[in-house]
């Protein structure tokens, strides 16, 4: 797969509009966090916040802000290296030129990761971006199929959204009570449901997400370890170091040395 261009967390003013009568010369994936107006088959359609929209190659692209509102989105311009790869994508039956309403947390994480890979010098960046794109396609298709079949599990979707948040933003301060309130569940019901769906408690998963994030920072940056502790959501370095060693078997300093020796 070819990533021609990618951007995330863009916020455009109320006069923003796109008008490409012949398209952009490639496929376009949009994750739109604000309400928006899309022209579909000559008719304007207002799409709600939290919509995915894919333009096929060669199709007109016309979309804009809802009056007096901003336009917030992530986007990927992409194409395929061969007709077979394109046919594989088309055979998935993902809706195109049709808004798909769904949680954007995980998809936005994928777009940010693709942007990082595109502008990095990682030797496997193309393969990594390809996998992130395929993950997004699968989740969009899954959402479209669930909507058609009416098999939506509200509880699972809500809890999955929370899990996506703690892995995409592990530095945010959370506890069981505030997160249970966020998904409109009692403390006990939330903890039971979380362990049922993911095989571990919310706190155990939160610790995993923070340690995983810290491992990434330790192996890919030169940040001071105390700063990494803070950036991973910890107020105390001692607490961070203890949980890190419990999860990995080594201290943060030892982990960094091993990671640097490999690279």
Short mmCIF file of C-alpha atoms in Angstrom, two decimals, residues 75-244:
data_model
loop_
_atom_site.label_atom_id
_atom_site.label_comp_id
_atom_site.label_asym_id
_atom_site.label_seq_id
_atom_site.Cartn_x
_atom_site.Cartn_y
_atom_site.Cartn_z
CA UNK A 75 -6.95 11.92 6.98
CA UNK A 76 -4.94 9.54 4.82
CA UNK A 77 -4.43 9.76 1.06
CA UNK A 78 -3.56 6.23 -0.05
CA UNK A 79 -3.25 4.02 -3.11
CA UNK A 80 -2.27 0.47 -4.00
CA UNK A 81 0.91 -1.00 -5.42
CA UNK A 82 -0.91 -3.46 -7.68
CA UNK A 83 -4.37 -4.22 -9.10
CA UNK A 84 -4.47 -7.37 -6.96
CA UNK A 85 -3.97 -5.38 -3.77
CA UNK A 86 -6.69 -2.94 -4.79
CA UNK A 87 -9.04 -5.81 -5.61
CA UNK A 88 -8.40 -7.34 -2.18
CA UNK A 89 -9.39 -4.03 -0.58
CA UNK A 90 -12.52 -3.65 -2.70
CA UNK A 91 -13.57 -7.24 -1.95
CA UNK A 92 -13.90 -6.33 1.74
CA UNK A 93 -17.08 -4.46 0.88
CA UNK A 94 -16.21 -1.41 2.97
CA UNK A 95 -18.79 1.35 2.40
CA UNK A 96 -17.43 4.19 0.28
CA UNK A 97 -18.93 7.62 -0.23
CA UNK A 98 -21.13 6.64 2.70
CA UNK A 99 -20.60 7.93 6.25
CA UNK A 100 -19.99 5.22 8.84
CA UNK A 101 -20.59 6.44 12.39
CA UNK A 102 -18.31 4.82 14.96
CA UNK A 103 -15.82 5.47 17.73
CA UNK A 104 -12.72 7.11 16.25
CA UNK A 105 -10.32 6.58 19.17
CA UNK A 106 -8.55 3.50 17.81
CA UNK A 107 -8.66 4.66 14.19
CA UNK A 108 -7.14 8.01 15.16
CA UNK A 109 -4.37 6.17 17.00
CA UNK A 110 -3.67 4.23 13.79
CA UNK A 111 -3.52 7.43 11.70
CA UNK A 112 -1.09 9.02 14.16
CA UNK A 113 1.06 5.89 14.02
CA UNK A 114 1.03 5.96 10.21
CA UNK A 115 2.10 9.62 10.26
CA UNK A 116 4.95 8.75 12.60
CA UNK A 117 6.07 5.88 10.37
CA UNK A 118 5.86 7.94 7.17
CA UNK A 119 8.25 10.58 8.46
CA UNK A 120 10.55 8.22 10.36
CA UNK A 121 13.60 6.40 9.04
CA UNK A 122 12.42 3.05 10.37
CA UNK A 123 13.47 0.30 7.94
CA UNK A 124 10.08 -1.41 8.23
CA UNK A 125 7.92 1.73 8.18
CA UNK A 126 6.10 0.77 4.95
CA UNK A 127 5.13 -2.65 6.30
CA UNK A 128 4.04 -1.14 9.62
CA UNK A 129 1.87 1.48 7.91
CA UNK A 130 0.36 -1.22 5.73
CA UNK A 131 -0.71 -3.18 8.81
CA UNK A 132 -2.22 -0.11 10.47
CA UNK A 133 -4.22 0.62 7.31
CA UNK A 134 -5.49 -2.96 7.18
CA UNK A 135 -6.46 -2.78 10.85
CA UNK A 136 -8.51 0.33 10.16
CA UNK A 137 -10.20 -1.28 7.16
CA UNK A 138 -11.11 -4.32 9.25
CA UNK A 139 -12.59 -2.22 12.07
CA UNK A 140 -14.58 -0.06 9.64
CA UNK A 141 -15.91 -3.16 7.89
CA UNK A 142 -16.72 -4.74 11.25
CA UNK A 143 -18.68 -1.66 12.31
CA UNK A 144 -20.59 -1.58 9.03
CA UNK A 145 -21.45 -5.29 9.31
CA UNK A 146 -22.56 -4.96 12.92
CA UNK A 147 -24.77 -2.02 12.04
CA UNK A 148 -26.43 -3.93 9.23
CA UNK A 149 -26.89 -7.08 11.29
CA UNK A 150 -28.04 -5.20 14.36
CA UNK A 151 -25.57 -6.99 16.61
CA UNK A 152 -24.39 -3.97 18.51
CA UNK A 153 -23.24 -4.56 22.07
CA UNK A 154 -23.49 -1.20 23.81
CA UNK A 155 -21.66 -2.33 26.94
CA UNK A 156 -18.75 -3.85 25.02
CA UNK A 157 -18.46 -0.80 22.75
CA UNK A 158 -18.38 1.57 25.72
CA UNK A 159 -15.75 -0.44 27.56
CA UNK A 160 -13.72 -0.92 24.37
CA UNK A 161 -13.70 2.85 23.92
CA UNK A 162 -12.26 3.21 27.41
CA UNK A 163 -9.60 0.61 26.64
CA UNK A 164 -8.66 2.35 23.40
CA UNK A 165 -8.28 5.58 25.36
CA UNK A 166 -5.95 4.15 27.98
CA UNK A 167 -3.70 2.66 25.29
CA UNK A 168 -3.70 5.75 23.05
CA UNK A 169 -3.41 8.22 25.97
CA UNK A 170 -1.93 6.26 28.91
CA UNK A 171 -0.66 9.47 30.51
CA UNK A 172 -4.19 10.65 31.35
CA UNK A 173 -5.12 10.44 35.03
CA UNK A 174 -7.78 7.79 35.62
CA UNK A 175 -9.23 5.66 38.38
CA UNK A 176 -11.97 3.07 38.58
CA UNK A 177 -14.64 5.44 39.90
CA UNK A 178 -14.19 8.19 37.30
CA UNK A 179 -13.97 5.71 34.43
CA UNK A 180 -17.05 3.79 35.59
CA UNK A 181 -18.91 7.11 35.69
CA UNK A 182 -17.69 7.88 32.16
CA UNK A 183 -19.42 4.76 30.80
CA UNK A 184 -22.46 5.23 33.04
CA UNK A 185 -21.91 2.06 35.09
CA UNK A 186 -21.58 1.37 38.79
CA UNK A 187 -18.07 0.69 40.11
CA UNK A 188 -18.73 -3.02 40.67
CA UNK A 189 -20.54 -3.54 37.35
CA UNK A 190 -17.75 -1.80 35.46
CA UNK A 191 -15.01 -3.87 37.10
CA UNK A 192 -16.90 -7.11 36.50
CA UNK A 193 -17.61 -6.26 32.85
CA UNK A 194 -14.04 -5.13 32.17
CA UNK A 195 -12.53 -8.34 33.49
CA UNK A 196 -15.13 -10.41 31.64
CA UNK A 197 -14.29 -8.81 28.29
CA UNK A 198 -10.51 -8.40 28.61
CA UNK A 199 -9.41 -11.03 31.13
CA UNK A 200 -7.88 -8.56 33.59
CA UNK A 201 -8.98 -5.75 35.87
CA UNK A 202 -9.11 -2.16 34.67
CA UNK A 203 -6.19 -1.18 36.93
CA UNK A 204 -4.07 -4.10 35.68
CA UNK A 205 -4.73 -3.02 32.10
CA UNK A 206 -4.01 0.62 32.90
CA UNK A 207 -0.64 -0.34 34.37
CA UNK A 208 0.13 -2.42 31.27
CA UNK A 209 -0.70 0.49 28.98
CA UNK A 210 1.53 2.87 30.93
CA UNK A 211 4.45 0.48 31.09
CA UNK A 212 4.07 -0.26 27.38
CA UNK A 213 4.15 3.47 26.63
CA UNK A 214 7.19 3.93 28.88
CA UNK A 215 8.98 1.08 27.07
CA UNK A 216 8.37 2.83 23.76
CA UNK A 217 9.79 6.10 25.10
CA UNK A 218 12.79 4.36 26.67
CA UNK A 219 13.69 2.56 23.45
CA UNK A 220 12.99 5.32 20.91
CA UNK A 221 13.85 8.61 22.67
CA UNK A 222 16.59 10.17 24.76
CA UNK A 223 14.15 11.54 27.34
CA UNK A 224 15.25 11.59 30.96
CA UNK A 225 13.78 8.60 32.81
CA UNK A 226 12.13 10.82 35.40
CA UNK A 227 10.43 12.71 32.57
CA UNK A 228 9.34 9.42 31.03
CA UNK A 229 7.78 8.48 34.36
CA UNK A 230 5.74 11.70 34.36
CA UNK A 231 4.87 11.38 30.66
CA UNK A 232 3.55 7.88 31.33
CA UNK A 233 1.04 9.09 33.90
CA UNK A 234 2.97 8.63 37.14
CA UNK A 235 3.28 11.22 39.90
CA UNK A 236 6.00 9.24 41.68
CA UNK A 237 9.15 7.83 40.07
CA UNK A 238 9.37 5.18 42.80
CA UNK A 239 5.85 3.98 41.95
CA UNK A 240 6.72 3.97 38.25
CA UNK A 241 9.97 2.04 38.74
CA UNK A 242 8.27 -0.56 40.95
CA UNK A 243 5.43 -1.22 38.50
CA UNK A 244 7.83 -1.21 35.54
#
